[in-house]
Short mmCIF file of C-alpha atoms and ligand atoms in Angstrom, two decimals:
data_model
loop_
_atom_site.label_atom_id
_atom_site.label_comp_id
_atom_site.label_asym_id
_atom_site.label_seq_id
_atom_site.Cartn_x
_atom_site.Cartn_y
_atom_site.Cartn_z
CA UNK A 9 30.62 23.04 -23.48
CA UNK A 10 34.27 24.46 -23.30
CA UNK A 11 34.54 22.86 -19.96
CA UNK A 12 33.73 19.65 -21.80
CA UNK A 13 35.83 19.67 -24.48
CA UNK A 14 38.94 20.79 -22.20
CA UNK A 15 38.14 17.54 -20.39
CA UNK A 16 38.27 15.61 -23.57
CA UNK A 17 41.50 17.12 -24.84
CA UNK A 18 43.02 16.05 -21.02
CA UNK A 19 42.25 12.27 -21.31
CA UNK A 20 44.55 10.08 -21.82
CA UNK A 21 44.36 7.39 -24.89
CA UNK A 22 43.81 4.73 -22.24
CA UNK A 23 40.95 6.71 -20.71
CA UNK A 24 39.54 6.96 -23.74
CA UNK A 25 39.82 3.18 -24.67
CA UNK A 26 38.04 2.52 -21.38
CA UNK A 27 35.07 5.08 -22.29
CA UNK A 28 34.81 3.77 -25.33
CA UNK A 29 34.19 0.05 -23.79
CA UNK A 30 31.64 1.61 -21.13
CA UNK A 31 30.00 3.01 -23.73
CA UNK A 32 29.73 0.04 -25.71
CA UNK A 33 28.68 -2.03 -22.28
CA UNK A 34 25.70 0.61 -21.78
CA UNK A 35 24.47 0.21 -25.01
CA UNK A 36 24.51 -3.27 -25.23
CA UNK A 37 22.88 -3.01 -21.13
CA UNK A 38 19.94 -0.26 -22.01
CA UNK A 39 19.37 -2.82 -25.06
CA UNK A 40 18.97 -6.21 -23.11
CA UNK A 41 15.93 -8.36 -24.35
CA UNK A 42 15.54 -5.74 -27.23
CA UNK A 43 14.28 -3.26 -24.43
CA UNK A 44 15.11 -0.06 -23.19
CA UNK A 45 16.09 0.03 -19.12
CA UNK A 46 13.65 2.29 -17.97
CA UNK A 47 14.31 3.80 -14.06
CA UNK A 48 10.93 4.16 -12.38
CA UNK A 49 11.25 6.35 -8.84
CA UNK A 50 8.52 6.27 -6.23
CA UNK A 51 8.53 7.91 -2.95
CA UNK A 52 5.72 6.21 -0.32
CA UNK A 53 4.70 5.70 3.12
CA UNK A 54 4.43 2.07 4.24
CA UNK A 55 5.23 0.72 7.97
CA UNK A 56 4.87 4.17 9.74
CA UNK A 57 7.85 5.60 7.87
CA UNK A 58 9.10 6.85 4.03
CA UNK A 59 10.09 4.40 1.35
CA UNK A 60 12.04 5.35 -1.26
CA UNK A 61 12.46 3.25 -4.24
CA UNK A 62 14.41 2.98 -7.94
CA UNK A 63 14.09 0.38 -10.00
CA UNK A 64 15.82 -0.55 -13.29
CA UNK A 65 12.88 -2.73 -15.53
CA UNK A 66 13.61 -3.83 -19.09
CA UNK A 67 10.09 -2.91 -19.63
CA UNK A 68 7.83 0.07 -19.65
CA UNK A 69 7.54 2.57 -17.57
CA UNK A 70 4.46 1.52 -16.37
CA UNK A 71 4.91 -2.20 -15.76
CA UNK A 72 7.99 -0.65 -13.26
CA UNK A 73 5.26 1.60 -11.70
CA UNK A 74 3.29 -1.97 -11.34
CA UNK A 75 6.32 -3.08 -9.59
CA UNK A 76 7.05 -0.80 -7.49
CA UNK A 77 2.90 -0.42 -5.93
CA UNK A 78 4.00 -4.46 -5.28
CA UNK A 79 6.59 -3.47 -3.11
CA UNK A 80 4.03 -1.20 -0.78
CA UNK A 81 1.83 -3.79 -1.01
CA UNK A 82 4.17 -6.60 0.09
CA UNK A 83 5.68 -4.26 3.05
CA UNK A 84 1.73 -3.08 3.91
CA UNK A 85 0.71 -6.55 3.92
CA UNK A 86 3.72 -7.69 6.45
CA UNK A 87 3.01 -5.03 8.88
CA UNK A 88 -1.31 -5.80 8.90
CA UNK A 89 -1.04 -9.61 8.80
CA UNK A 90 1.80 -10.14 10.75
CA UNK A 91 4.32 -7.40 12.48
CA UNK A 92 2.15 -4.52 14.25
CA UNK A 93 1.59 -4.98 17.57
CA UNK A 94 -1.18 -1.83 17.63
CA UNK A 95 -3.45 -3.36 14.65
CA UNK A 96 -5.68 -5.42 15.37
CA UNK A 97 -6.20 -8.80 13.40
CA UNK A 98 -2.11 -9.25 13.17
CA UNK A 99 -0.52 -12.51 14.10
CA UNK A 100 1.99 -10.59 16.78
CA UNK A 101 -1.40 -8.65 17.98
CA UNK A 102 -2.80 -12.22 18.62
CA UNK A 103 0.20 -13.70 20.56
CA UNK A 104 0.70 -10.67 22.52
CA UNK A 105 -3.37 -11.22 23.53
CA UNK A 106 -2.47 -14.19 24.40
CA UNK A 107 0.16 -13.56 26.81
CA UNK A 108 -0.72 -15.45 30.24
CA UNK A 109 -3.20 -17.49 28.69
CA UNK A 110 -0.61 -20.67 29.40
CA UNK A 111 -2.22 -22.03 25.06
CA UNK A 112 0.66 -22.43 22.77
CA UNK A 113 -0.11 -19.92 19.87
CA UNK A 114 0.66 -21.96 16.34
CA UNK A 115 2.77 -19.75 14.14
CA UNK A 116 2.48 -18.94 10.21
CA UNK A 117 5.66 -20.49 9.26
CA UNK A 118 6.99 -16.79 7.82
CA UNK A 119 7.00 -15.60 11.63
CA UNK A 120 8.09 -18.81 13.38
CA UNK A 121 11.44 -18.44 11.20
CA UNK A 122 11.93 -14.48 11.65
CA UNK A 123 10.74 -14.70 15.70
CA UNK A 124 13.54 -17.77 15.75
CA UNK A 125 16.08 -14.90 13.59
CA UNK A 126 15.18 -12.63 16.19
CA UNK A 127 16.08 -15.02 19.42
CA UNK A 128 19.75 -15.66 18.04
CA UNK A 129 20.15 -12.28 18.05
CA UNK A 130 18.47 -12.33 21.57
CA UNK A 131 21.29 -14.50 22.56
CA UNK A 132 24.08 -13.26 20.60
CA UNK A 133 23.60 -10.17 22.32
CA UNK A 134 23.01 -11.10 25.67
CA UNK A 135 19.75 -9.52 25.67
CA UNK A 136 21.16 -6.00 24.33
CA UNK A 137 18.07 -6.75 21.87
CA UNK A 138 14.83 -8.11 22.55
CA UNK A 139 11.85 -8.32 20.78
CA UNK A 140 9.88 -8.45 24.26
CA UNK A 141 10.64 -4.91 25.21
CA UNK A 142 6.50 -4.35 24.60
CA UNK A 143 5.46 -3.17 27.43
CA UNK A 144 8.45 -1.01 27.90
CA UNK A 145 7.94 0.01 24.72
CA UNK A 146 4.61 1.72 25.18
CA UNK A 147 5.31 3.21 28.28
CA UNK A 148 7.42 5.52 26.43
CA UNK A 149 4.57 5.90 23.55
CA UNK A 150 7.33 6.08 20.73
CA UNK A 151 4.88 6.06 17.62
CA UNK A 152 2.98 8.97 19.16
CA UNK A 153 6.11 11.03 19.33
CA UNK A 154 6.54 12.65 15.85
CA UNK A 155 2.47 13.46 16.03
CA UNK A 156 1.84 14.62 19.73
CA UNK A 157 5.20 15.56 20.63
CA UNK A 158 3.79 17.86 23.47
CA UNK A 159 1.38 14.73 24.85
CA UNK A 160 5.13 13.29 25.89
CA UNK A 161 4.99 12.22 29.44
CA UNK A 162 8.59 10.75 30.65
CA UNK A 163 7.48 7.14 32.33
CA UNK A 164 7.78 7.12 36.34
CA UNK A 165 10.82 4.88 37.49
CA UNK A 166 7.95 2.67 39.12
CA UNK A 167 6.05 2.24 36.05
CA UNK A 168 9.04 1.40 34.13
CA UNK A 169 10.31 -1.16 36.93
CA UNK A 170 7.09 -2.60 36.92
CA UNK A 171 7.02 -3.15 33.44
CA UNK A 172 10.75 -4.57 32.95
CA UNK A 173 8.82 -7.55 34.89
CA UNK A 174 7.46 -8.61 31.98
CA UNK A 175 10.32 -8.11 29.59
CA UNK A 176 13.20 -11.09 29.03
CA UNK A 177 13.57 -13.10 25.66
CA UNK A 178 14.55 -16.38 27.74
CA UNK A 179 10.79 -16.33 28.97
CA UNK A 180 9.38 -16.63 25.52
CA UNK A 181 8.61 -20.38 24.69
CA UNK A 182 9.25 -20.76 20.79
CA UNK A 183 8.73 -24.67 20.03
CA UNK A 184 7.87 -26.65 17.03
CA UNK A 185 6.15 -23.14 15.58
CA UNK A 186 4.43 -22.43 18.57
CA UNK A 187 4.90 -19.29 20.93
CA UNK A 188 3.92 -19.01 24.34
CA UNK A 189 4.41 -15.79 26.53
CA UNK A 190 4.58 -15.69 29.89
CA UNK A 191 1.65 -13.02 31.45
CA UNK A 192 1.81 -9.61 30.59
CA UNK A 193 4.87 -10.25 28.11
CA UNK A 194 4.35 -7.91 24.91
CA UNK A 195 6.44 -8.22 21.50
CA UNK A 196 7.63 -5.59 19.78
CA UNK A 197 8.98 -6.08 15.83
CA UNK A 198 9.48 -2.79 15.56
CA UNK A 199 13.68 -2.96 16.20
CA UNK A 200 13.29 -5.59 13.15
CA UNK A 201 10.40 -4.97 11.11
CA UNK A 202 11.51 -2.91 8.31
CA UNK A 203 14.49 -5.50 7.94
CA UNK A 204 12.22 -8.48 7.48
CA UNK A 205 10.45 -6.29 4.85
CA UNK A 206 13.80 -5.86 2.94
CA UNK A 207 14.11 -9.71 2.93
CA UNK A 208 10.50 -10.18 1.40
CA UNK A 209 11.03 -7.15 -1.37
CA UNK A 210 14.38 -9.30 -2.35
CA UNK A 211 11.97 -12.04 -2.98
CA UNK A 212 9.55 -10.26 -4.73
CA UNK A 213 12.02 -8.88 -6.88
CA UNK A 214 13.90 -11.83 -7.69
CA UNK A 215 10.32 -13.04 -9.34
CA UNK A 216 10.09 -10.25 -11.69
CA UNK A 217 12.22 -10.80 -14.43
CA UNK A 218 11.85 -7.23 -15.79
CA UNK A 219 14.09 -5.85 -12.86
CA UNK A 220 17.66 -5.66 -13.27
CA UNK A 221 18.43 -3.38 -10.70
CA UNK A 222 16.93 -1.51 -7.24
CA UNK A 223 17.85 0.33 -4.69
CA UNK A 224 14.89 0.40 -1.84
CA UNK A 225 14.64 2.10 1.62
CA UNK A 226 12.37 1.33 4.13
CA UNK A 227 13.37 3.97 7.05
CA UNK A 228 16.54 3.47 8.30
CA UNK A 229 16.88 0.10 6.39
CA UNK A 230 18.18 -0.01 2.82
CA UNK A 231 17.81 -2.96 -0.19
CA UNK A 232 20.71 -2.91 -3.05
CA UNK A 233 19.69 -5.66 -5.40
CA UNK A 234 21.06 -6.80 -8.98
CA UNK A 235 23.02 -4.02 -10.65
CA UNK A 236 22.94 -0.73 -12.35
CA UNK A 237 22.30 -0.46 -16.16
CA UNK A 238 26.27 1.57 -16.12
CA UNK A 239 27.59 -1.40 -14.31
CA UNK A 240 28.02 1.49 -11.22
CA UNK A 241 28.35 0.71 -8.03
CA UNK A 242 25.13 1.28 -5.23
CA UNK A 243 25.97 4.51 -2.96
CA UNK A 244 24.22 4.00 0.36
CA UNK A 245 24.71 7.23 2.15
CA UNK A 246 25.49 7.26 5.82
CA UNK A 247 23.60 9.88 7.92
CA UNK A 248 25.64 12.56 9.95
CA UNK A 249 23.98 12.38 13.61
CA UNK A 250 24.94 15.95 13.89
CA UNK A 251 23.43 17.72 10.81
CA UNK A 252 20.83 14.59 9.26
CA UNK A 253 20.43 16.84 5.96
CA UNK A 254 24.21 15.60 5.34
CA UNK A 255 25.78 12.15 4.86
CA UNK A 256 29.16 11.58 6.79
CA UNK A 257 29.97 9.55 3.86
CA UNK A 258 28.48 6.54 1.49
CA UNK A 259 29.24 3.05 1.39
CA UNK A 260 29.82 1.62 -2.67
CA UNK A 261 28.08 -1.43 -3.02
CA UNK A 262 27.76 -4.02 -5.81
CA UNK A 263 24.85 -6.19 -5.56
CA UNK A 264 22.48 -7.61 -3.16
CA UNK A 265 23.27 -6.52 0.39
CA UNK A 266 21.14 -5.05 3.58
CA UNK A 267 22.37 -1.69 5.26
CA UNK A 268 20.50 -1.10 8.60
CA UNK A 269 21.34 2.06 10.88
CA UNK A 270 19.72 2.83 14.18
CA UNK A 271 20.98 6.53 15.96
CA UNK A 272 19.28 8.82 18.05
CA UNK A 273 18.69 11.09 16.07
CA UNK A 274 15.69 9.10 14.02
CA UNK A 275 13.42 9.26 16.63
CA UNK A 276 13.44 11.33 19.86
CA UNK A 277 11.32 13.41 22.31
CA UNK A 278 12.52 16.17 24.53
CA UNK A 279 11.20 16.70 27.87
CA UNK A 280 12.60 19.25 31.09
CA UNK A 281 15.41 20.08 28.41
CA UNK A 282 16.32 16.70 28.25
CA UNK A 283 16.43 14.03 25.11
CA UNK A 284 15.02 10.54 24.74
CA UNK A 285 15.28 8.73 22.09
CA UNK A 286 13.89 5.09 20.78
CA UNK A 287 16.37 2.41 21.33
CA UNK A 288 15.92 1.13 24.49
CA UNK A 289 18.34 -0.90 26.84
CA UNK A 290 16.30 -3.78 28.19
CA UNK A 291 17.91 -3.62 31.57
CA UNK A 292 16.91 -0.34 32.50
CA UNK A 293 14.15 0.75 30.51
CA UNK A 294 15.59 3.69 29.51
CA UNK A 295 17.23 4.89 25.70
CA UNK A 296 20.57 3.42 25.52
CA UNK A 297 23.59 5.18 26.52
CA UNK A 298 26.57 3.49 25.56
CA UNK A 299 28.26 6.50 23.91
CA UNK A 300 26.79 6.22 20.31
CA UNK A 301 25.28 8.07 18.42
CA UNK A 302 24.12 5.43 15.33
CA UNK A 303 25.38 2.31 14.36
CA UNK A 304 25.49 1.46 10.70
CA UNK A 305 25.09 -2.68 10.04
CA UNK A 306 25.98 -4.23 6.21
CA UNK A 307 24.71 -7.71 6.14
CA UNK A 308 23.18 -9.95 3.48
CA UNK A 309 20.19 -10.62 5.51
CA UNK A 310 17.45 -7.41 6.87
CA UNK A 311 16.62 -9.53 9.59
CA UNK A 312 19.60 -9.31 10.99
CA UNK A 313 21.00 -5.89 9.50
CA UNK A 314 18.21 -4.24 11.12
CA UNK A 315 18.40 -6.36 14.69
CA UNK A 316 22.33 -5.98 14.77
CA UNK A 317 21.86 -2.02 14.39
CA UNK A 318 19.91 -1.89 17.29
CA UNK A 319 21.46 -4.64 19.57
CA UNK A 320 24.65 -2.93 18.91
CA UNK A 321 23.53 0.61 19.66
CA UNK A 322 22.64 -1.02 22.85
CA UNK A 323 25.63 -2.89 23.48
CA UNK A 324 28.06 0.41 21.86
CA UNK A 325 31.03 0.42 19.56
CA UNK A 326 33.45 -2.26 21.46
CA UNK A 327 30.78 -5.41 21.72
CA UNK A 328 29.00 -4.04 18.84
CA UNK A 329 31.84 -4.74 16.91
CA UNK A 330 32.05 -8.60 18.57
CA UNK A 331 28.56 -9.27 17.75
CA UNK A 332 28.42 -7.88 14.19
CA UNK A 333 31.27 -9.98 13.85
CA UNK A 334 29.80 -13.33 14.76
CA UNK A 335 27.25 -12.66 12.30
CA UNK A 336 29.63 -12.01 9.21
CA UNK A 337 28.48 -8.47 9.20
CA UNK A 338 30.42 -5.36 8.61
CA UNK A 339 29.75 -2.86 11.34
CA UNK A 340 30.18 1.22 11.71
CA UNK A 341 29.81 3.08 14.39
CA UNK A 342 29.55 6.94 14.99
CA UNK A 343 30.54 7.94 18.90
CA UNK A 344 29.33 10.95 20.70
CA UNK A 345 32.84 12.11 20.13
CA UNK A 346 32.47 11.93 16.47
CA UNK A 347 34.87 9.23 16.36
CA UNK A 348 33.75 7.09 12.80
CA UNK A 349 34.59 3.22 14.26
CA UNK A 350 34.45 0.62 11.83
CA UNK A 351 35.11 -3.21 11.76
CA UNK A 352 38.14 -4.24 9.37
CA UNK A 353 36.12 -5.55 6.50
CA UNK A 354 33.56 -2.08 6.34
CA UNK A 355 36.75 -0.27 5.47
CA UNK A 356 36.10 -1.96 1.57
CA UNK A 357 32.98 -0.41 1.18
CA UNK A 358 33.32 2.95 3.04
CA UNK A 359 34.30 6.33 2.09
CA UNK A 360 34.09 9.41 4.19
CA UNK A 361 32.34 12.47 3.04
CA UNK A 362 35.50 15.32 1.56
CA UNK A 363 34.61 17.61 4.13
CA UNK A 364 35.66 14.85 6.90
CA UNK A 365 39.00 14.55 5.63
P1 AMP B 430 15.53 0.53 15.43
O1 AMP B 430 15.18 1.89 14.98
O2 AMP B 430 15.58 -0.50 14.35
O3 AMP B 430 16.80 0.49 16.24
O4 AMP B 430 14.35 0.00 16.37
C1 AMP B 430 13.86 0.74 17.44
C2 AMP B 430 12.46 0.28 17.77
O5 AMP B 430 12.49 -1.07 18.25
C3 AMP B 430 11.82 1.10 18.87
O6 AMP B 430 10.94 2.05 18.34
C4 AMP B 430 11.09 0.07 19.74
O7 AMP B 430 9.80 -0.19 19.22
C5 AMP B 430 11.91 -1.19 19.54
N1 AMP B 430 13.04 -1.33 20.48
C6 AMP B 430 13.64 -0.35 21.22
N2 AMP B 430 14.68 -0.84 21.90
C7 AMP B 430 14.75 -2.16 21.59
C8 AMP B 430 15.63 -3.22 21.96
N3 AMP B 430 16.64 -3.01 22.80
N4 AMP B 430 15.41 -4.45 21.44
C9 AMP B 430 14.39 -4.67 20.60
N5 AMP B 430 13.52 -3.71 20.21
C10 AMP B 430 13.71 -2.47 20.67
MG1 MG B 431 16.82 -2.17 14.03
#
């Protein structure tokens, strides 16, 4: 109490003016439509990883709750109709079976637009990411890491050159919605997935008039959509590689926007004493090395936040920074060194943690 009233006796009348206008604004906010602006929080698990959700509803409590199971079910539903490549019954499971079989596969016309999303990025950056790293992909068993950590076996250098065979973008035929894949070619969504589900929950949301406001993350990809009830700004926090309990600082946001990081630290296996972690570099087979240790995208679109994060872990901080910029996204990278890199326009939205100064 004392400490509050010494702060009231230091404001200024012009302080005061403005806090009296807020106040007015938050009132007349957290009475829209005669209703209260509830915040409903959920913590889940959808798509293998957390999801973390608040949502600002002009309606009750539970009706946000309703909203909110929506969202799993909408991110659930991508993953087991479409995205895994491990359940069966999915539309990627089905192409990938495919594979060899010389039939065009016809697509749903949700995946022929995200698998075209995914082959500009393909090309953008020059195969740094590539959705047919499959077979790659499971010869380092990455979803069996955080379970079976001990079952880790590293991948011999034949195995992994025989399986690079079958990886290249430029092989997969994508035409008038169908997908063919040359034999033995597997996809892999899982650079992209949670990004396409970020895309979809903006939909969702923008159909239910109760929500105002939410802030939604899906793993290492995070949705910012509509406002807060204060008129605040969003604060996205961005990991520190080096201790993950702390944030290295937070971008402010205000509105709808996509923030997508990919580092090493997310997910990793040690073997002999020695690291791996999940982001792979197509040309060898092997976790990327380029000198990073995550890459933070800020794009309108998950798709291609969550694609860009990875392509330009591959590519590291100097063509990351070309590629994110041919997309219109802002880009920021953390090096080994624990040099913070950042494109020009990131520097609006960023702000590093105090103890960085
Ligand atoms: P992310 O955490 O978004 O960077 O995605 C990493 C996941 O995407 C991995 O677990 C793999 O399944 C897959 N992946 C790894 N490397 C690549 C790559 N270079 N291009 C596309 N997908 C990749
Ligand atoms: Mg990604």
């Amino acid at each position: 109490m004392k400490q509050f009233c010494e702060k009231t006796h230091f404001m200024s009348k012009r302080n005061l003016y403005f806090t009296a206008v807020l106040s007015g604004i938050c009132a007349l906010l957290l009475t829209a439509c005669g209703q209260r602006v509830q915040t409903v929080q959920m913590a889940d698990t959808a798509m293998g990883t957390i999801v973390t959700q608040t949502l600002y509803v002009s309606a009750d409590v539970d009706e946000g709750e309703a909203v909110a199971r929506e969202v799993i079910a909408c991110i659930d539903a991508l993953e087991q109709n479409y995205l895994s490549w491990r359940l069966e019954g999915t539309e990627i499971a089905g192409i990938n079976a495919e594979a060899g079989s010389g039939r065009g596969i016809l697509l749903s016309d949700k995946l022929a637009d995200w698998l075209e999303g995914c082959q500009k990025v393909y090309a953008a950056s020059g195969g740094a990411f590539d959705i047919s790293v499959g077979s790659v992909a499971r010869l380092w068993n990455i979803d069996k890491w955080a379970v079976e950590p001990d079952k880790f076996k590293l991948p011999t250098e034949e195995a992994l050159a025989e399986a690079l065979q079958y990886v290249g973008g430029d092989k997969i035929l994508l035409k008038d919605n169908t997908i063919t894949l040359p034999e033995k070619m597997q996809l892999d969504l899982g650079a992209v997935g949670k990004g396409i589900a970020l895309n979809e929950i903006r939909k969702l949301l923008q159909e239910e008039e109760q929500v105002s406001g939410a802030v939604i993350s899906v793993g290492g990809s995070i949705l910012t959509y509509g406002s807060k009830p204060d008129g605040g700004k969003w604060n996205v926090g961005v990991v520190d590689p080096v201790d993950t309990a702390r944030n290295i600082g937070i971008l402010q946001l205000s509105g709808d926007w996509c923030v997508s990081t990919s580092g090493d630290y997310e997910r990793y296996v040690e073997a002999d004493g020695k690291r791996y972690h999940h982001i792979l570099n197509p040309v060898t087979g092997y976790p990327a090395d380029s000198g990073l240790r995550s890459v933070t995208i800020l794009t309108r679109s998950g798709l291609d936040s969550d694609a860009l994060s990875t392509a330009c872990f591959v590519l590291g901080a100097k063509k990351g920074m070309e590629l994110a910029k041919a997309f219109e996204a802002e880009a920021l990278f953390v090096l080994k060194s624990g040099e913070i890199m950042m494109t020009e326009g990131m520097k609006q939205y960023f702000y590093l943690s105090n103890d960085r100064n």
